[in-house]
PDB file of C-alpha atoms in Angstrom:
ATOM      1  CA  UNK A   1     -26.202 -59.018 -24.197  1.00 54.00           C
ATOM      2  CA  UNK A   2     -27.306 -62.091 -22.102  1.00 67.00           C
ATOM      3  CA  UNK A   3     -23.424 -64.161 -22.761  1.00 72.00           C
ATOM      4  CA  UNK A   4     -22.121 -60.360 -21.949  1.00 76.00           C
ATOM      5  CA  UNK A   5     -23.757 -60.335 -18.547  1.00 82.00           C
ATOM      6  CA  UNK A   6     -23.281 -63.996 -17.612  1.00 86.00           C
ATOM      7  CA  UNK A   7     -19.309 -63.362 -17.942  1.00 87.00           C
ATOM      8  CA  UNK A   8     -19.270 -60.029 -16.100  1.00 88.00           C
ATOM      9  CA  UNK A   9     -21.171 -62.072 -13.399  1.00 90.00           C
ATOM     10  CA  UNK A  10     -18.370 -64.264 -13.749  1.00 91.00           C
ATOM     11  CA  UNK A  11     -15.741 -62.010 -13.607  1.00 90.00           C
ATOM     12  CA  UNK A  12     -17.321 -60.151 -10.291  1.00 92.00           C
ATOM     13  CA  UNK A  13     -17.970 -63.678  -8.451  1.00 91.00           C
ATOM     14  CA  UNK A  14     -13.897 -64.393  -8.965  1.00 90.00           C
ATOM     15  CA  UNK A  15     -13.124 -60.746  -8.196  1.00 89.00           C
ATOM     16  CA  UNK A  16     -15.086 -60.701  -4.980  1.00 90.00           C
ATOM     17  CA  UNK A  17     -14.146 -64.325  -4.066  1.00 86.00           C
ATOM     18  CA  UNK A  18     -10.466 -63.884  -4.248  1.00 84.00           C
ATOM     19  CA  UNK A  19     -10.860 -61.412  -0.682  1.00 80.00           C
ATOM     20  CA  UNK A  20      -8.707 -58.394  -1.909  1.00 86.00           C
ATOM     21  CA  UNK A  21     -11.280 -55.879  -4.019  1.00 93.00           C
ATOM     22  CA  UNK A  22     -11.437 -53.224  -2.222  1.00 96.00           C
ATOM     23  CA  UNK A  23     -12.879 -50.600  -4.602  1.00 96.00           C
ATOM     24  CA  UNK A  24     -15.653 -51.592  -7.462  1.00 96.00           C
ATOM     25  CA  UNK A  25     -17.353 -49.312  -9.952  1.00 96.00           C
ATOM     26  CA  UNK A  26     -19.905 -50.619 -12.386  1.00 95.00           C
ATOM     27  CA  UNK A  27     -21.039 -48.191 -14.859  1.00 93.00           C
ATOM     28  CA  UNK A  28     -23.926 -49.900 -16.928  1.00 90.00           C
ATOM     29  CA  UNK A  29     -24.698 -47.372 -19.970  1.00 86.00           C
ATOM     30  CA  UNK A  30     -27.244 -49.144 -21.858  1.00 82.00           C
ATOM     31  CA  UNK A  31     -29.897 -46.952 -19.874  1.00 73.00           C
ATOM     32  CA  UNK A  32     -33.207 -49.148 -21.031  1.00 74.00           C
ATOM     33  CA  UNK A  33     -31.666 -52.703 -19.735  1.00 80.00           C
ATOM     34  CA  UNK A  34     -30.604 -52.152 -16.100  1.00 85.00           C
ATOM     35  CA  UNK A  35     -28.061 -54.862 -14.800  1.00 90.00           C
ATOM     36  CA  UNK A  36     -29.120 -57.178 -11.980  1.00 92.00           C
ATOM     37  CA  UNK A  37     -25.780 -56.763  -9.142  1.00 94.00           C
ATOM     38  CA  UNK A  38     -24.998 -60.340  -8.912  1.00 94.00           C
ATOM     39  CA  UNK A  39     -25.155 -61.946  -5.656  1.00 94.00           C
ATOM     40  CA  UNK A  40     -21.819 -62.408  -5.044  1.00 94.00           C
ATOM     41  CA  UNK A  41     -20.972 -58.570  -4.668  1.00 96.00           C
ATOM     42  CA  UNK A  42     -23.148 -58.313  -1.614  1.00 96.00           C
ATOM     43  CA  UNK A  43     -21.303 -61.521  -0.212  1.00 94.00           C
ATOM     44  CA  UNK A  44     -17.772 -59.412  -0.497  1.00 94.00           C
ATOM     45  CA  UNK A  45     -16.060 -58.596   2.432  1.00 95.00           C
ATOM     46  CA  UNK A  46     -13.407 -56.840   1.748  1.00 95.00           C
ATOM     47  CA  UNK A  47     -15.293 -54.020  -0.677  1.00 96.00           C
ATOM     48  CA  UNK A  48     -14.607 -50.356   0.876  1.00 97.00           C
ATOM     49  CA  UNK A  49     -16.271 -48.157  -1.844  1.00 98.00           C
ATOM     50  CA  UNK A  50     -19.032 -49.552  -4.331  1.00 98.00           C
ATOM     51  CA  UNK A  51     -20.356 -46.938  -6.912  1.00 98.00           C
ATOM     52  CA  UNK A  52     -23.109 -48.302  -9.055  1.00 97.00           C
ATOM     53  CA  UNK A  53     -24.679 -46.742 -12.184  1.00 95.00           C
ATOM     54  CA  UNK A  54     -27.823 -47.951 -13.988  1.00 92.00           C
ATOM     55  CA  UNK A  55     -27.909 -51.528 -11.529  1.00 93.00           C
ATOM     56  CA  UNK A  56     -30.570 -52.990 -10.097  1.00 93.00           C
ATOM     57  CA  UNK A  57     -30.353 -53.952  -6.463  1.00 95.00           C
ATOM     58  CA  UNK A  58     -32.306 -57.346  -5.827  1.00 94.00           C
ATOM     59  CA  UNK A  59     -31.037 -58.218  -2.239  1.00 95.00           C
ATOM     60  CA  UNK A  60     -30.512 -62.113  -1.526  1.00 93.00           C
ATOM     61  CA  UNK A  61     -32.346 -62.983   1.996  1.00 92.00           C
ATOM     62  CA  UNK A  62     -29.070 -63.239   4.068  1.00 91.00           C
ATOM     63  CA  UNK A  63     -26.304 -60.824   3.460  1.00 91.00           C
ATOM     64  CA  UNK A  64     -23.009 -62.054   4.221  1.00 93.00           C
ATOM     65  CA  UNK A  65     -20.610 -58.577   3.263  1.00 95.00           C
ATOM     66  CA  UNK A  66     -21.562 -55.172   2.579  1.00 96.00           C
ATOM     67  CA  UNK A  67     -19.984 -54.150   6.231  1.00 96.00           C
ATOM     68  CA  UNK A  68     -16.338 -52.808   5.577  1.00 97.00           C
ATOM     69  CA  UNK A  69     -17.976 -50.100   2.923  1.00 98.00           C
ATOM     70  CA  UNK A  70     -17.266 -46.642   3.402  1.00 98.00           C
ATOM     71  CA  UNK A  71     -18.422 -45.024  -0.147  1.00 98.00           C
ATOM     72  CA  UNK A  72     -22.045 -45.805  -1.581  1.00 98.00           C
ATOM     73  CA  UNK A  73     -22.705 -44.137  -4.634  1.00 98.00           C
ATOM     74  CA  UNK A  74     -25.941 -45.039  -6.405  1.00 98.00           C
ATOM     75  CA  UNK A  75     -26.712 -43.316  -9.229  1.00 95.00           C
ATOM     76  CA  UNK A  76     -29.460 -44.058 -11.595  1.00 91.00           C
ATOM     77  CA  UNK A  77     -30.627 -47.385 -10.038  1.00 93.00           C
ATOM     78  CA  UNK A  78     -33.375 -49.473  -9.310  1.00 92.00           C
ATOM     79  CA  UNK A  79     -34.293 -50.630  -6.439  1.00 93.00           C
ATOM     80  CA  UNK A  80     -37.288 -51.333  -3.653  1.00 92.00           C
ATOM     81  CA  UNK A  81     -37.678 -48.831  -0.311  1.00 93.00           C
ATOM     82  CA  UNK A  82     -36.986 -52.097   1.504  1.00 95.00           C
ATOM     83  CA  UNK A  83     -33.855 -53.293  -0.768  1.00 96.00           C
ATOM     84  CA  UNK A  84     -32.818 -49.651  -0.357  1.00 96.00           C
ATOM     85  CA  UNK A  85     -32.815 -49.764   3.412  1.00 96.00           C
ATOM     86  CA  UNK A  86     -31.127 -52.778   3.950  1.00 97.00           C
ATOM     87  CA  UNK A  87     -28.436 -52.381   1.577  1.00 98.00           C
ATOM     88  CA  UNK A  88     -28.030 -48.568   3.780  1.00 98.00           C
ATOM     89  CA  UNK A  89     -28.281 -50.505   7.507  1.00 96.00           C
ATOM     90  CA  UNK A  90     -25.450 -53.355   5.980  1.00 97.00           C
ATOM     91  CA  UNK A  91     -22.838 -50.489   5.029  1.00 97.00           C
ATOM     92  CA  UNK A  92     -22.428 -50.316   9.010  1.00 96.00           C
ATOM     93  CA  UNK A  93     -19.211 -48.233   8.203  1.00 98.00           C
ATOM     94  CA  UNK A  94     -20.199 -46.246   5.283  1.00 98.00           C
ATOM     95  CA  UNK A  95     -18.844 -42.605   5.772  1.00 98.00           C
ATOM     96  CA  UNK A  96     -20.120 -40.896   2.488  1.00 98.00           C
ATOM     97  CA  UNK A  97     -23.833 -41.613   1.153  1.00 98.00           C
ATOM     98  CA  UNK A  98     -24.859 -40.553  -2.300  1.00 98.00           C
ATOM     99  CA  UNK A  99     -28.206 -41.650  -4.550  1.00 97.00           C
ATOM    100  CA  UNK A 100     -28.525 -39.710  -7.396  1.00 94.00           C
ATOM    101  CA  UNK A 101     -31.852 -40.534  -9.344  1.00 88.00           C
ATOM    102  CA  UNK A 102     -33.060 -43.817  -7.520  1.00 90.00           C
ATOM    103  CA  UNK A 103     -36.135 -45.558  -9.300  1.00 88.00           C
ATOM    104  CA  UNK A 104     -39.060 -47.383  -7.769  1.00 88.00           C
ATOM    105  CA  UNK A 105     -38.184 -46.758  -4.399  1.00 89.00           C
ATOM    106  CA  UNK A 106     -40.560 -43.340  -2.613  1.00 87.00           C
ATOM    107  CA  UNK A 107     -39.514 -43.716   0.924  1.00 89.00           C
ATOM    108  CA  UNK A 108     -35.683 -43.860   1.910  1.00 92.00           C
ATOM    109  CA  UNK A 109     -34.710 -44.581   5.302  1.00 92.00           C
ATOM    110  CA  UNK A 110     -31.694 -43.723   6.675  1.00 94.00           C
ATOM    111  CA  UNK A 111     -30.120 -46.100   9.618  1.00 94.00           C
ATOM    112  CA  UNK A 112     -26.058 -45.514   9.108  1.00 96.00           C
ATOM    113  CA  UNK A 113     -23.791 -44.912  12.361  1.00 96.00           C
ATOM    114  CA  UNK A 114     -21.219 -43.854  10.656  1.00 97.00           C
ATOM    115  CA  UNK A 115     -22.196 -41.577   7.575  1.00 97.00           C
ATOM    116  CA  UNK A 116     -20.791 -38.091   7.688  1.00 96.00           C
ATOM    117  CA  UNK A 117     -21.719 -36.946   4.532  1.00 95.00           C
ATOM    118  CA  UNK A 118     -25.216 -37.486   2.331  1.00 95.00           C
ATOM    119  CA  UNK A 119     -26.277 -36.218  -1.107  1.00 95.00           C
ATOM    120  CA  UNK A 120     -29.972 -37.213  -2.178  1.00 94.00           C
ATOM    121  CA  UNK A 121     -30.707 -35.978  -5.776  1.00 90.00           C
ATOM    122  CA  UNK A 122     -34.354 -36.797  -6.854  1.00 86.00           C
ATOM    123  CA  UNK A 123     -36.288 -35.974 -10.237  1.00 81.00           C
ATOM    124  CA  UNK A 124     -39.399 -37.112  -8.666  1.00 77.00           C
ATOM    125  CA  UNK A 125     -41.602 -37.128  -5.508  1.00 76.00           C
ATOM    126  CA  UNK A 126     -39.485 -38.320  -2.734  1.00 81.00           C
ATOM    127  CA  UNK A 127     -39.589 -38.860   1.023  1.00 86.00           C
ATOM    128  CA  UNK A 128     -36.420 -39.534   2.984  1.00 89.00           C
ATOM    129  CA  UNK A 129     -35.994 -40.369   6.868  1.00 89.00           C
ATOM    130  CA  UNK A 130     -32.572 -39.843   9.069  1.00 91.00           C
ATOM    131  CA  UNK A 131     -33.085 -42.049  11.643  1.00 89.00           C
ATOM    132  CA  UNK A 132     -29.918 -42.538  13.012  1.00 90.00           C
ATOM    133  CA  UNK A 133     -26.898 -41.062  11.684  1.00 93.00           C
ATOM    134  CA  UNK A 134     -24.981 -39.767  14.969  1.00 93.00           C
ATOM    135  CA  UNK A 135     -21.643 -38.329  12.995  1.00 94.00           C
ATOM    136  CA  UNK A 136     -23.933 -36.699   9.968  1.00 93.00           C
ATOM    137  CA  UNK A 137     -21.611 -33.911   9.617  1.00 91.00           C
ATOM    138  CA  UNK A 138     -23.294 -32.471   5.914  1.00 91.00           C
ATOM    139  CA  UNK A 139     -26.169 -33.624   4.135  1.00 91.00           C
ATOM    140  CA  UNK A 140     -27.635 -32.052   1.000  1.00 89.00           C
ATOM    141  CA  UNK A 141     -30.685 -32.514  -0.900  1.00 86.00           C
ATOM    142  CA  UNK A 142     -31.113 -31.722  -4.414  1.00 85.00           C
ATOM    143  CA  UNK A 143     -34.964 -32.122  -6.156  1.00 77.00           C
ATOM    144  CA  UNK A 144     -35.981 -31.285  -9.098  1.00 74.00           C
ATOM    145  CA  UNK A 145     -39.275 -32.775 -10.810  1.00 61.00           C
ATOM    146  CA  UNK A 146     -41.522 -29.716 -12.772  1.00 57.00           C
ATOM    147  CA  UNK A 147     -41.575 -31.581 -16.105  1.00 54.00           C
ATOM    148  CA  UNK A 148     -43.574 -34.481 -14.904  1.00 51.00           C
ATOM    149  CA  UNK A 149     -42.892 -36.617 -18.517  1.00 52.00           C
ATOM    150  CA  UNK A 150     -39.356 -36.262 -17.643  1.00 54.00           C
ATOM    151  CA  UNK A 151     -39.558 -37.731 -14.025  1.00 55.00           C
ATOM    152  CA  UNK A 152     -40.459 -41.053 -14.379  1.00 56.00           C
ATOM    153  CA  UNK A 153     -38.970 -43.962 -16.699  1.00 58.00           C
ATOM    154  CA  UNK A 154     -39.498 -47.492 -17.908  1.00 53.00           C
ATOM    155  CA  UNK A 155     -38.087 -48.407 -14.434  1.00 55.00           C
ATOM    156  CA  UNK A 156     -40.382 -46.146 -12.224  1.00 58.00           C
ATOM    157  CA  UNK A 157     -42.655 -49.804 -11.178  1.00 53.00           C
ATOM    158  CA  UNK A 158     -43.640 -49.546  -7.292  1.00 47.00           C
ATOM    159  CA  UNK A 159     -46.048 -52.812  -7.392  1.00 48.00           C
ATOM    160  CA  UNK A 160     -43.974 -54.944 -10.057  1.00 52.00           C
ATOM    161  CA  UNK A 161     -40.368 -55.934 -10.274  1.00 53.00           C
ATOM    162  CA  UNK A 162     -40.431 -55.893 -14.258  1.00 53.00           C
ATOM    163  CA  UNK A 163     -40.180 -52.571 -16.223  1.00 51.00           C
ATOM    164  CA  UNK A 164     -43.234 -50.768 -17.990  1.00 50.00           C
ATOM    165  CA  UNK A 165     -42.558 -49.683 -21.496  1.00 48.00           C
ATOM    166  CA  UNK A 166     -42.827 -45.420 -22.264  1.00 49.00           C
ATOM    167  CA  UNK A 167     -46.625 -45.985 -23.749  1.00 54.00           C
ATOM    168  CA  UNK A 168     -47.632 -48.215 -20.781  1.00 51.00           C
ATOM    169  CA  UNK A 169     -46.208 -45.161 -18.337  1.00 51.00           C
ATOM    170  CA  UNK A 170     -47.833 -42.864 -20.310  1.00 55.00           C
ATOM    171  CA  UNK A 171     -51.084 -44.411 -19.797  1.00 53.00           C
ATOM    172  CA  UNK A 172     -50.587 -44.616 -15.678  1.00 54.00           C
ATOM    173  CA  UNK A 173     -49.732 -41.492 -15.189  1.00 54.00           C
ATOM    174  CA  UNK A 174     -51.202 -38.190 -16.349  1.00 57.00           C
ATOM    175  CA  UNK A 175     -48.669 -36.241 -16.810  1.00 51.00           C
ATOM    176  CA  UNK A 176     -50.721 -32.515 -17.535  1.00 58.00           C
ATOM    177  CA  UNK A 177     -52.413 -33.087 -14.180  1.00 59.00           C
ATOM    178  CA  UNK A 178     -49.257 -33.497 -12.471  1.00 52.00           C
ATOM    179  CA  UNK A 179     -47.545 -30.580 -13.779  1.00 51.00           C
ATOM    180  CA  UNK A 180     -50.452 -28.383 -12.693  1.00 54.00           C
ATOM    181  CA  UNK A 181     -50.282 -29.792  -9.214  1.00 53.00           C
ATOM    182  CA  UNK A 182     -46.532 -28.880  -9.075  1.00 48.00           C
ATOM    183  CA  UNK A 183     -47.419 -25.533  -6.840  1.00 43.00           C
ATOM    184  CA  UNK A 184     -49.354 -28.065  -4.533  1.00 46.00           C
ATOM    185  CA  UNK A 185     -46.755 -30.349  -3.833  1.00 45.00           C
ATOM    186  CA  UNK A 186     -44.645 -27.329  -3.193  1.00 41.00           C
ATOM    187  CA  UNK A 187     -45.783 -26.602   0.081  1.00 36.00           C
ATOM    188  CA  UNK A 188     -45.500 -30.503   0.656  1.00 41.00           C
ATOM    189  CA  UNK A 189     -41.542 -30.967  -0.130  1.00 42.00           C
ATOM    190  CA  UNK A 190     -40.507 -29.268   3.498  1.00 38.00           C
ATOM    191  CA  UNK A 191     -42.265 -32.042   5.015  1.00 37.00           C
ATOM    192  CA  UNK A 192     -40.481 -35.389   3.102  1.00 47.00           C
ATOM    193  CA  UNK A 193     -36.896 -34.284   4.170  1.00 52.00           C
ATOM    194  CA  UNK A 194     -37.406 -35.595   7.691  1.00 53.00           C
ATOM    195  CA  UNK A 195     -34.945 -35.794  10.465  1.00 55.00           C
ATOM    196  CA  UNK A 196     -35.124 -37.768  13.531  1.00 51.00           C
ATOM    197  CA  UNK A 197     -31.681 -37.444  14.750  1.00 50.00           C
ATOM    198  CA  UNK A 198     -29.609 -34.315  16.333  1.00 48.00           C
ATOM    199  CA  UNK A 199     -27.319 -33.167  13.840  1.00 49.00           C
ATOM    200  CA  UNK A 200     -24.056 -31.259  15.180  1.00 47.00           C
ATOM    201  CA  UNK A 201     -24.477 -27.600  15.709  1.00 40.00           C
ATOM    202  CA  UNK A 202     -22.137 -26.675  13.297  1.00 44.00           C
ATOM    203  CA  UNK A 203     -23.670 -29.337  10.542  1.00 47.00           C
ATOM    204  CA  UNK A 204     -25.247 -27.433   7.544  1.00 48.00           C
ATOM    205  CA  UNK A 205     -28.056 -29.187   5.934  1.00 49.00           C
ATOM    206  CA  UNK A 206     -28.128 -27.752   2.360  1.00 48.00           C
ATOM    207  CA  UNK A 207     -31.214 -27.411   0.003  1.00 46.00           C
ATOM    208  CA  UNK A 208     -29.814 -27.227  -3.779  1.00 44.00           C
ATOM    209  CA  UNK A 209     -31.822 -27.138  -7.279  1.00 41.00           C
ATOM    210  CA  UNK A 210     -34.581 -26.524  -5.914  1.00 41.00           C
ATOM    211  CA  UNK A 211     -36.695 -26.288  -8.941  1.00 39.00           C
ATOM    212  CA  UNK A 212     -40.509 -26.796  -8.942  1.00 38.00           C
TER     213      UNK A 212
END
């Protein structure tokens, strides 16, 4: 796995070093080893859509691309509520906003000038802030956490950057007690899908699988 990953890294530093990738998918299916997005994908310039599945997102201090993105699609990745919101602020002309299932991150912030459109889909206790998002034309929010043991995974680590195995998270986390305070946190969802900006009158905002 380890030669595997240093030639893919090799492969995405020529690919985003030659200036002409416009459009990069990286769908990692070996679900219990996330990959680390190399550095040189955030240095890419050119990049317009960037859909990532079962990555980890370890910013480098200075971010030198990112900007001409219009389509972020995060599914299933890893990453830290302040990784999150800088990788969000750099997509400066990112249209369409989509994170499906993000781990280790509880708070997403929202600073995008151009997004339109924004799916959040969420499996476990989530709050997310719109802060400024002046052309949000749709944004929909899908949550759906009852079955606590199901929620959280060997990459749901808030105060570590490595990855707890399924006994260790068993131990943190009391999973009976959770599910019996699902009714609780009920009354508590309304208030973590918070928006600080004017949407347009005609802009639906559209609660789906809601399942508690």
């Amino acid at each position: 796995m380890c030669r595997f990953v240093k030639w893919f890294d090799e492969i995405l530093r020529h690919l985003c070093g030659t200036g002409g990738l416009q459009e990069l998918g990286i769908w990692n299916t070996k679900f219990n080893d996330c990959y680390v997005l190399p550095s040189s994908v955030y240095c890419c310039t050119t990049l317009t859509s960037l859909e990532l599945f079962c990555c980890r997102l370890r910013l480098p201090a200075t971010l030198t691309g990112l900007r001409a993105v219009r389509s972020l699609q995060l599914r299933n990745v890893v990453a830290s509520d302040g990784d999150l919101r800088r990788i969000i602020a750099r997509c400066s002309a990112m249209e369409h906003l989509e994170i499906d299932d993000v781990h280790k991150a509880r708070n997403i912030v929202i600073c995008a000038p151009s997004l339109e459109k924004l799916e959040i889909s969420s499996y476990r206790p989530l709050w997310v802030s719109v802060q400024k998002a002046p052309r949000l034309d749709t944004a929909e929010l899908s949550l759906c956490y009852d079955w606590a043991e199901n929620s959280w995974s060997v990459h749901d680590t808030q105060d570590s950057d490595g990855d707890h195995s399924f006994s260790e998270i068993e131990e943190m986390f009391d999973f009976e007690k959770m599910q019996r305070g699902s009714a609780r946190r009920r009354t508590r969802l309304g208030i973590w899908w918070h928006f600080s900006v004017d949407l347009r009158q005609e802009a639906p905002i559209v609660l789906v699988d809601w399942i508690l």
